[in-house]
Amino acid sequence: MSLRTNLATRPFYHERAVQVLLVIAAVAVAAITVFNARQLYALTSKDRALVAAADAAEDKTRGLNRDIARTRTGIDAAHVADVSAAAHEANVAIGQRVFSWTDLFNRLEAALPGNVRLASVRPEIDEQGRLVVTVGVVSKNVTGIEGFLDALEKTGAFQGLLSRQEHESKEGFVEASVEGIYAPSNAGSGGR
Amino acid sequence: MTLLARVASEHRRVLVPLGILAVVNIGVLALAVYPLSLKVAASQRRADAAAGRLAQVEHEVSRVHATLATTEQADKDLARFYVDVLPRDVSAARHQTYAHLAGLADEHNLVVTRRTYAIDEAYKGRLQRLQIAMVLTGEYPDIRDFIYALETSPEFVVIEGVTVAEGARLESGLTVNLQLATYFRGDGTHGS
């Protein structure tokens, strides 16, 4: 035998739906808690590592600064300048010594037309450290000198060749002072 | 009582702890995680700056040590150059060139018609410069061979210029002025 009357005093609601919502809320709160805990741990570790790295770098910087100061105290600036000037002087002298006149003469001879002859040769280092060669030549006419300049330029070892001075001698020859930058490394060896 | 209030009331045993935990999480996020992330950013900047300063100082240390090493090496090289390569004084320079140049000219069938030695008083440097002017007469191939022999001989003599005497012919019987120089480590008491 059963009751046929509804004895509920309050309206019915969906109990299962509320439980699902509560579970979702609990999971969300738990996830946020885990996230916060992980962030706190990660940030604390990272901060500790960064502070340690900065401290180490600053300590090392202080040590190196002391080392620099100590080393500088031991360096005599006047002595360094003196050695530098002496090294430059020695390098210039060695540069003159290793300059190959034979190579230069080989190139000049190969470029010299039949009606032109050499009168003088003088190499010098200019202010920019370039090797400038001044060649005095004597020719019956300017065509010979022009031919000489063209032939020299074709060797590839001379650049910016110019006839700086030119005059006619009492004998009627054209005497010219030809100047140009000599870079034998640009053109390979001129041979013995 | 509304349905929502009734549901809340019926599940307060779960809802209250969940709410408290959510509030605590928000508190932790606002009061711990966020300030800590700012501190980490500041530590990162400090570590970066410290690393930058360290790199600069390390570069400076390398530069200072390189200067020291270069100076020491240059000092050694110069000492070797002065002792092993250059004549020690004007007397040694004269010994090294006087007979040697005459012998070399003789060996190549050249006649030394004139020769002068002079200390270059205008030369400024740690070294002193001995200028040698030679007038040679002979065949052009012999003069070329003389120049080759001079530039390949161990004596530190540099050829500074070559001038063909006026009116001389290139083909044969040439007269050539050679401007030579050598350097020595004198103490300035070379006399006249």
Short mmCIF file of C-alpha atoms in Angstrom, two decimals:
data_model
loop_
_atom_site.label_atom_id
_atom_site.label_comp_id
_atom_site.label_asym_id
_atom_site.label_seq_id
_atom_site.Cartn_x
_atom_site.Cartn_y
_atom_site.Cartn_z
CA MET A 1 0.00 0.00 0.00
CA SER A 2 1.43 3.44 -0.91
CA LEU A 3 0.61 7.14 -0.40
CA ARG A 4 -0.90 8.78 -3.45
CA THR A 5 -0.51 12.33 -2.12
CA ASN A 6 2.58 14.64 -2.80
CA LEU A 7 3.84 15.58 0.65
CA ALA A 8 6.72 17.99 -0.54
CA THR A 9 6.43 21.47 0.97
CA ARG A 10 9.15 23.09 -1.30
CA PRO A 11 9.46 23.25 -5.11
CA PHE A 12 11.62 20.65 -6.81
CA TYR A 13 15.07 21.56 -8.39
CA HIS A 14 17.67 19.61 -10.35
CA GLU A 15 20.04 18.36 -7.65
CA ARG A 16 22.51 16.70 -10.13
CA ALA A 17 23.05 19.95 -12.09
CA VAL A 18 23.99 21.82 -8.90
CA GLN A 19 26.42 19.08 -7.93
CA VAL A 20 28.09 19.28 -11.36
CA LEU A 21 28.42 23.07 -11.03
CA LEU A 22 29.92 22.66 -7.54
CA VAL A 23 32.45 20.14 -8.85
CA ILE A 24 33.40 22.51 -11.70
CA ALA A 25 33.87 25.37 -9.19
CA ALA A 26 35.97 23.15 -6.93
CA VAL A 27 38.17 22.08 -9.84
CA ALA A 28 38.63 25.75 -10.94
CA VAL A 29 39.60 26.87 -7.43
CA ALA A 30 42.00 23.92 -7.13
CA ALA A 31 43.57 24.81 -10.51
CA ILE A 32 44.06 28.44 -9.47
CA THR A 33 45.60 27.27 -6.20
CA VAL A 34 48.03 25.00 -8.05
CA PHE A 35 48.86 27.79 -10.52
CA ASN A 36 49.56 30.25 -7.67
CA ALA A 37 51.72 27.73 -5.84
CA ARG A 38 53.73 26.93 -8.98
CA GLN A 39 54.15 30.64 -9.83
CA LEU A 40 55.34 31.41 -6.32
CA TYR A 41 57.88 28.59 -6.47
CA ALA A 42 59.09 29.42 -10.01
CA LEU A 43 59.35 33.17 -9.42
CA THR A 44 61.14 32.70 -6.11
CA SER A 45 63.66 30.32 -7.70
CA LYS A 46 64.21 32.61 -10.71
CA ASP A 47 64.64 35.66 -8.51
CA ARG A 48 67.14 33.84 -6.31
CA ALA A 49 69.12 32.75 -9.41
CA LEU A 50 69.08 36.24 -10.96
CA VAL A 51 70.20 37.88 -7.73
CA ALA A 52 72.99 35.32 -7.39
CA ALA A 53 74.08 35.93 -11.02
CA ALA A 54 74.01 39.72 -10.56
CA ASP A 55 75.97 39.43 -7.29
CA ALA A 56 78.56 37.18 -8.96
CA ALA A 57 78.88 39.50 -11.98
CA GLU A 58 79.23 42.56 -9.74
CA ASP A 59 81.85 40.81 -7.57
CA LYS A 60 83.80 39.76 -10.67
CA THR A 61 83.53 43.30 -12.12
CA ARG A 62 84.94 44.77 -8.88
CA GLY A 63 87.78 42.23 -8.95
CA LEU A 64 88.62 42.96 -12.59
CA ASN A 65 88.50 46.71 -11.98
CA ARG A 66 91.07 46.22 -9.20
CA ASP A 67 93.14 44.09 -11.60
CA ILE A 68 92.99 46.81 -14.29
CA ALA A 69 94.00 49.49 -11.78
CA ARG A 70 96.92 47.33 -10.58
CA THR A 71 98.04 46.54 -14.15
CA ARG A 72 97.76 50.18 -15.23
CA THR A 73 99.89 51.23 -12.29
CA GLY A 74 102.57 48.88 -13.62
CA ILE A 75 102.41 50.30 -17.17
CA ASP A 76 104.60 53.27 -17.85
CA ALA A 77 102.68 55.31 -20.44
CA ALA A 78 105.82 57.13 -21.52
CA HIS A 79 107.59 53.80 -22.05
CA VAL A 80 104.66 52.48 -24.14
CA ALA A 81 104.73 55.63 -26.31
CA ASP A 82 108.51 55.34 -26.65
CA VAL A 83 108.32 51.67 -27.67
CA SER A 84 105.51 52.45 -30.12
CA ALA A 85 107.55 55.22 -31.77
CA ALA A 86 110.65 52.99 -31.89
CA ALA A 87 108.63 50.13 -33.41
CA HIS A 88 107.25 52.50 -36.07
CA GLU A 89 110.77 53.72 -36.85
CA ALA A 90 112.10 50.14 -37.09
CA ASN A 91 109.17 49.10 -39.30
CA VAL A 92 109.84 52.00 -41.69
CA ALA A 93 113.53 51.04 -41.90
CA ILE A 94 112.66 47.35 -42.40
CA GLY A 95 110.10 48.35 -45.04
CA GLN A 96 112.83 50.22 -46.93
CA ARG A 97 115.19 47.29 -46.58
CA VAL A 98 112.74 44.66 -47.90
CA PHE A 99 111.67 46.88 -50.81
CA SER A 100 112.72 45.07 -53.99
CA TRP A 101 114.50 47.40 -56.39
CA THR A 102 115.09 44.47 -58.73
CA ASP A 103 111.33 43.90 -59.00
CA LEU A 104 110.74 47.61 -59.59
CA PHE A 105 113.45 47.81 -62.29
CA ASN A 106 112.02 44.73 -64.00
CA ARG A 107 108.61 46.43 -64.23
CA LEU A 108 110.07 49.78 -65.34
CA GLU A 109 112.24 48.14 -68.00
CA ALA A 110 109.35 46.07 -69.33
CA ALA A 111 107.24 49.22 -69.70
CA LEU A 112 109.99 51.45 -71.11
CA PRO A 113 109.52 52.30 -74.82
CA GLY A 114 112.63 52.29 -77.01
CA ASN A 115 112.87 56.07 -77.24
CA VAL A 116 112.61 56.68 -73.48
CA ARG A 117 115.33 56.18 -70.86
CA LEU A 118 115.33 56.19 -67.08
CA ALA A 119 117.05 59.09 -65.35
CA SER A 120 116.19 58.51 -61.70
CA VAL A 121 114.06 56.37 -59.41
CA ARG A 122 113.06 57.21 -55.83
CA PRO A 123 110.46 55.42 -53.72
CA GLU A 124 108.95 57.15 -50.69
CA ILE A 125 106.21 56.40 -48.18
CA ASP A 126 103.59 59.16 -48.21
CA GLU A 127 101.49 60.38 -45.26
CA GLN A 128 98.82 57.74 -45.91
CA GLY A 129 101.45 54.99 -45.77
CA ARG A 130 101.36 54.40 -49.54
CA LEU A 131 104.51 53.69 -51.51
CA VAL A 132 104.94 56.52 -54.00
CA VAL A 133 107.56 56.03 -56.69
CA THR A 134 108.98 59.03 -58.55
CA VAL A 135 110.64 58.10 -61.83
CA GLY A 136 112.64 60.59 -63.88
CA VAL A 137 112.54 59.79 -67.59
CA VAL A 138 114.04 61.37 -70.69
CA SER A 139 112.35 61.04 -74.06
CA LYS A 140 112.65 62.48 -77.54
CA ASN A 141 108.98 63.47 -77.40
CA VAL A 142 105.91 63.40 -75.12
CA THR A 143 104.42 60.48 -77.05
CA GLY A 144 107.17 58.27 -75.64
CA ILE A 145 106.39 59.39 -72.09
CA GLU A 146 102.67 58.82 -72.61
CA GLY A 147 103.45 55.32 -73.93
CA PHE A 148 105.57 54.69 -70.81
CA LEU A 149 102.75 55.83 -68.49
CA ASP A 150 100.20 53.64 -70.33
CA ALA A 151 102.50 50.61 -70.22
CA LEU A 152 103.19 51.12 -66.50
CA GLU A 153 99.48 51.32 -65.71
CA LYS A 154 98.86 48.13 -67.68
CA THR A 155 101.23 46.23 -65.35
CA GLY A 156 98.64 46.75 -62.56
CA ALA A 157 101.42 47.59 -60.10
CA PHE A 158 101.12 51.38 -60.53
CA GLN A 159 98.14 53.61 -59.86
CA GLY A 160 97.46 57.31 -60.31
CA LEU A 161 100.44 57.90 -62.55
CA LEU A 162 101.04 61.52 -63.46
CA SER A 163 103.81 63.45 -65.13
CA ARG A 164 104.37 65.93 -62.27
CA GLN A 165 107.00 68.03 -63.98
CA GLU A 166 108.13 68.26 -67.52
CA HIS A 167 110.63 70.46 -69.32
CA GLU A 168 112.72 70.47 -72.46
CA SER A 169 116.47 70.07 -72.07
CA LYS A 170 119.11 72.06 -73.97
CA GLU A 171 119.56 69.02 -76.21
CA GLY A 172 115.87 69.11 -77.11
CA PHE A 173 114.82 66.07 -75.04
CA VAL A 174 111.69 66.04 -72.90
CA GLU A 175 112.62 65.41 -69.25
CA ALA A 176 109.68 64.35 -67.11
CA SER A 177 109.20 63.44 -63.48
CA VAL A 178 106.56 60.70 -63.33
CA GLU A 179 104.92 59.91 -60.00
CA GLY A 180 102.51 57.16 -59.00
CA ILE A 181 101.49 54.80 -56.24
CA TYR A 182 103.40 51.55 -56.44
CA ALA A 183 101.58 48.45 -55.17
CA PRO A 184 103.50 45.41 -56.49
CA SER A 185 101.26 43.01 -54.54
CA ASN A 186 98.39 43.96 -56.90
CA ALA A 187 100.23 42.61 -59.91
CA GLY A 188 102.29 39.61 -58.78
CA SER A 189 106.06 39.36 -58.95
CA GLY A 190 108.09 41.19 -61.54
CA GLY A 191 110.71 38.41 -61.42
CA ARG A 192 114.44 38.68 -60.75
CA MET B 1 13.56 32.21 0.10
CA THR B 2 14.62 32.25 -3.52
CA LEU B 3 15.78 29.11 -5.29
CA LEU B 4 19.43 30.37 -5.44
CA ALA B 5 19.48 31.16 -1.71
CA ARG B 6 17.96 27.79 -1.01
CA VAL B 7 20.62 26.01 -3.13
CA ALA B 8 23.38 28.02 -1.43
CA SER B 9 22.01 27.25 1.96
CA GLU B 10 21.68 23.59 1.23
CA HIS B 11 25.30 23.35 -0.08
CA ARG B 12 27.01 25.82 2.28
CA ARG B 13 29.30 23.10 3.66
CA VAL B 14 30.96 22.95 0.24
CA LEU B 15 30.44 26.52 -0.95
CA VAL B 16 31.95 28.25 2.13
CA PRO B 17 35.37 26.49 1.98
CA LEU B 18 35.43 26.92 -1.79
CA GLY B 19 34.72 30.65 -1.43
CA ILE B 20 37.35 31.09 1.29
CA LEU B 21 39.91 29.25 -0.88
CA ALA B 22 39.05 31.44 -3.89
CA VAL B 23 39.46 34.63 -1.81
CA VAL B 24 42.80 33.37 -0.42
CA ASN B 25 43.93 32.62 -3.98
CA ILE B 26 43.04 36.11 -5.15
CA GLY B 27 44.89 37.49 -2.13
CA VAL B 28 47.98 35.41 -2.90
CA LEU B 29 47.86 36.48 -6.56
CA ALA B 30 47.55 40.16 -5.69
CA LEU B 31 49.84 40.31 -2.67
CA ALA B 32 52.51 37.72 -3.47
CA VAL B 33 52.64 36.52 -7.09
CA TYR B 34 52.29 39.92 -8.75
CA PRO B 35 54.83 41.77 -6.51
CA LEU B 36 57.21 38.82 -6.91
CA SER B 37 56.94 39.01 -10.72
CA LEU B 38 57.84 42.73 -10.50
CA LYS B 39 60.82 41.85 -8.30
CA VAL B 40 61.94 39.20 -10.80
CA ALA B 41 61.75 41.77 -13.63
CA ALA B 42 63.87 44.18 -11.56
CA SER B 43 66.36 41.39 -10.75
CA GLN B 44 66.53 40.54 -14.45
CA ARG B 45 67.38 44.17 -15.29
CA ARG B 46 70.03 44.24 -12.57
CA ALA B 47 71.53 40.94 -13.76
CA ASP B 48 71.56 42.19 -17.39
CA ALA B 49 73.21 45.46 -16.37
CA ALA B 50 75.78 43.62 -14.25
CA ALA B 51 76.52 41.24 -17.16
CA GLY B 52 76.91 44.23 -19.50
CA ARG B 53 79.31 45.99 -17.12
CA LEU B 54 81.25 42.74 -16.67
CA ALA B 55 81.58 42.31 -20.44
CA GLN B 56 82.89 45.89 -20.75
CA VAL B 57 85.39 45.38 -17.94
CA GLU B 58 86.53 42.03 -19.41
CA HIS B 59 87.08 43.77 -22.75
CA GLU B 60 89.07 46.49 -20.99
CA VAL B 61 91.13 43.85 -19.14
CA SER B 62 91.91 42.16 -22.48
CA ARG B 63 92.89 45.53 -23.97
CA VAL B 64 95.17 46.43 -21.06
CA HIS B 65 96.81 42.99 -21.04
CA ALA B 66 97.17 43.09 -24.84
CA THR B 67 98.86 46.50 -24.60
CA LEU B 68 101.19 45.11 -21.96
CA ALA B 69 101.94 41.97 -24.00
CA THR B 70 102.41 43.94 -27.25
CA THR B 71 104.75 46.39 -25.53
CA GLU B 72 106.79 43.57 -24.00
CA GLN B 73 106.97 41.74 -27.35
CA ALA B 74 107.88 44.95 -29.20
CA ASP B 75 110.58 45.63 -26.60
CA LYS B 76 112.06 42.15 -27.17
CA ASP B 77 111.79 42.43 -30.98
CA LEU B 78 113.40 45.87 -30.93
CA ALA B 79 116.23 44.64 -28.71
CA ARG B 80 116.82 41.73 -31.12
CA PHE B 81 116.65 44.11 -34.13
CA TYR B 82 119.14 46.52 -32.53
CA VAL B 83 121.56 43.78 -31.46
CA ASP B 84 121.30 41.17 -34.22
CA VAL B 85 120.50 43.27 -37.31
CA LEU B 86 121.78 46.82 -36.94
CA PRO B 87 125.37 47.89 -36.43
CA ARG B 88 125.86 48.95 -32.82
CA ASP B 89 127.52 52.29 -33.56
CA VAL B 90 128.86 54.48 -36.34
CA SER B 91 132.15 52.62 -36.33
CA ALA B 92 130.40 49.27 -36.79
CA ALA B 93 128.20 50.83 -39.49
CA ARG B 94 131.27 52.02 -41.34
CA HIS B 95 132.97 48.61 -40.95
CA GLN B 96 129.84 46.89 -42.21
CA THR B 97 129.50 49.04 -45.34
CA TYR B 98 132.83 50.52 -46.35
CA ALA B 99 134.72 47.45 -47.57
CA HIS B 100 131.51 45.55 -48.33
CA LEU B 101 130.20 48.14 -50.82
CA ALA B 102 133.57 48.57 -52.49
CA GLY B 103 133.99 44.79 -52.74
CA LEU B 104 130.50 44.36 -54.15
CA ALA B 105 131.16 47.05 -56.79
CA ASP B 106 134.44 45.41 -57.70
CA GLU B 107 132.79 42.00 -57.90
CA HIS B 108 130.32 43.40 -60.46
CA ASN B 109 132.92 45.23 -62.57
CA LEU B 110 131.79 48.65 -61.44
CA VAL B 111 134.04 51.59 -60.67
CA VAL B 112 133.30 53.62 -57.57
CA THR B 113 134.13 57.10 -58.80
CA ARG B 114 132.99 58.88 -55.65
CA ARG B 115 131.65 57.91 -52.24
CA THR B 116 130.58 60.04 -49.28
CA TYR B 117 129.44 59.18 -45.77
CA ALA B 118 127.47 61.54 -43.56
CA ILE B 119 125.46 61.22 -40.38
CA ASP B 120 121.98 62.57 -41.00
CA GLU B 121 121.77 65.21 -38.26
CA ALA B 122 118.20 66.08 -39.20
CA TYR B 123 116.99 62.52 -38.62
CA LYS B 124 114.76 62.25 -35.55
CA GLY B 125 114.36 58.91 -33.85
CA ARG B 126 115.81 56.42 -31.42
CA LEU B 127 118.24 55.34 -34.15
CA GLN B 128 120.82 57.31 -36.05
CA ARG B 129 121.05 57.31 -39.81
CA LEU B 130 124.24 57.09 -41.81
CA GLN B 131 123.81 58.34 -45.37
CA ILE B 132 126.05 56.89 -48.04
CA ALA B 133 126.22 58.38 -51.53
CA MET B 134 127.99 56.33 -54.20
CA VAL B 135 128.73 57.18 -57.78
CA LEU B 136 129.20 54.02 -59.81
CA THR B 137 130.24 53.63 -63.41
CA GLY B 138 129.76 50.49 -65.41
CA GLU B 139 127.49 48.47 -67.63
CA TYR B 140 123.75 48.56 -66.94
CA PRO B 141 123.43 44.77 -66.33
CA ASP B 142 126.29 44.97 -63.82
CA ILE B 143 124.59 47.83 -62.02
CA ARG B 144 121.38 45.75 -61.85
CA ASP B 145 123.35 42.79 -60.49
CA PHE B 146 125.07 45.06 -57.94
CA ILE B 147 121.66 46.32 -56.76
CA TYR B 148 120.33 42.76 -56.52
CA ALA B 149 123.40 41.63 -54.56
CA LEU B 150 123.07 44.61 -52.23
CA GLU B 151 119.41 44.05 -51.48
CA THR B 152 119.94 40.32 -50.83
CA SER B 153 123.07 40.71 -48.68
CA PRO B 154 122.71 40.37 -44.89
CA GLU B 155 124.06 43.87 -44.16
CA PHE B 156 121.29 46.30 -43.25
CA VAL B 157 121.79 48.79 -46.06
CA VAL B 158 118.78 50.41 -47.72
CA ILE B 159 118.74 51.90 -51.19
CA GLU B 160 116.90 55.19 -51.02
CA GLY B 161 117.31 56.40 -54.57
CA VAL B 162 118.96 55.73 -57.89
CA THR B 163 119.86 58.55 -60.26
CA VAL B 164 121.43 58.20 -63.65
CA ALA B 165 124.05 60.90 -64.07
CA GLU B 166 123.09 63.61 -66.55
CA GLY B 167 124.09 62.84 -70.11
CA ALA B 168 124.77 59.20 -69.30
CA ARG B 169 123.40 56.59 -71.63
CA LEU B 170 121.35 53.68 -70.38
CA GLU B 171 122.75 51.10 -72.78
CA SER B 172 126.43 51.13 -71.75
CA GLY B 173 129.01 52.97 -69.72
CA LEU B 174 126.39 54.22 -67.36
CA THR B 175 127.15 56.48 -64.39
CA VAL B 176 124.72 56.07 -61.54
CA ASN B 177 124.34 57.90 -58.23
CA LEU B 178 123.13 55.58 -55.49
CA GLN B 179 121.69 57.09 -52.33
CA LEU B 180 122.10 54.49 -49.59
CA ALA B 181 121.57 54.54 -45.84
CA THR B 182 122.08 52.38 -42.83
CA TYR B 183 120.88 52.79 -39.27
CA PHE B 184 122.65 52.21 -35.99
CA ARG B 185 121.81 52.45 -32.32
CA GLY B 186 124.25 55.18 -31.34
CA ASP B 187 124.40 57.16 -28.12
CA GLY B 188 124.76 60.43 -29.98
CA THR B 189 128.53 60.58 -29.48
CA HIS B 190 129.47 59.61 -33.02
CA GLY B 191 131.55 62.74 -33.54
CA SER B 192 131.81 64.46 -36.87
#
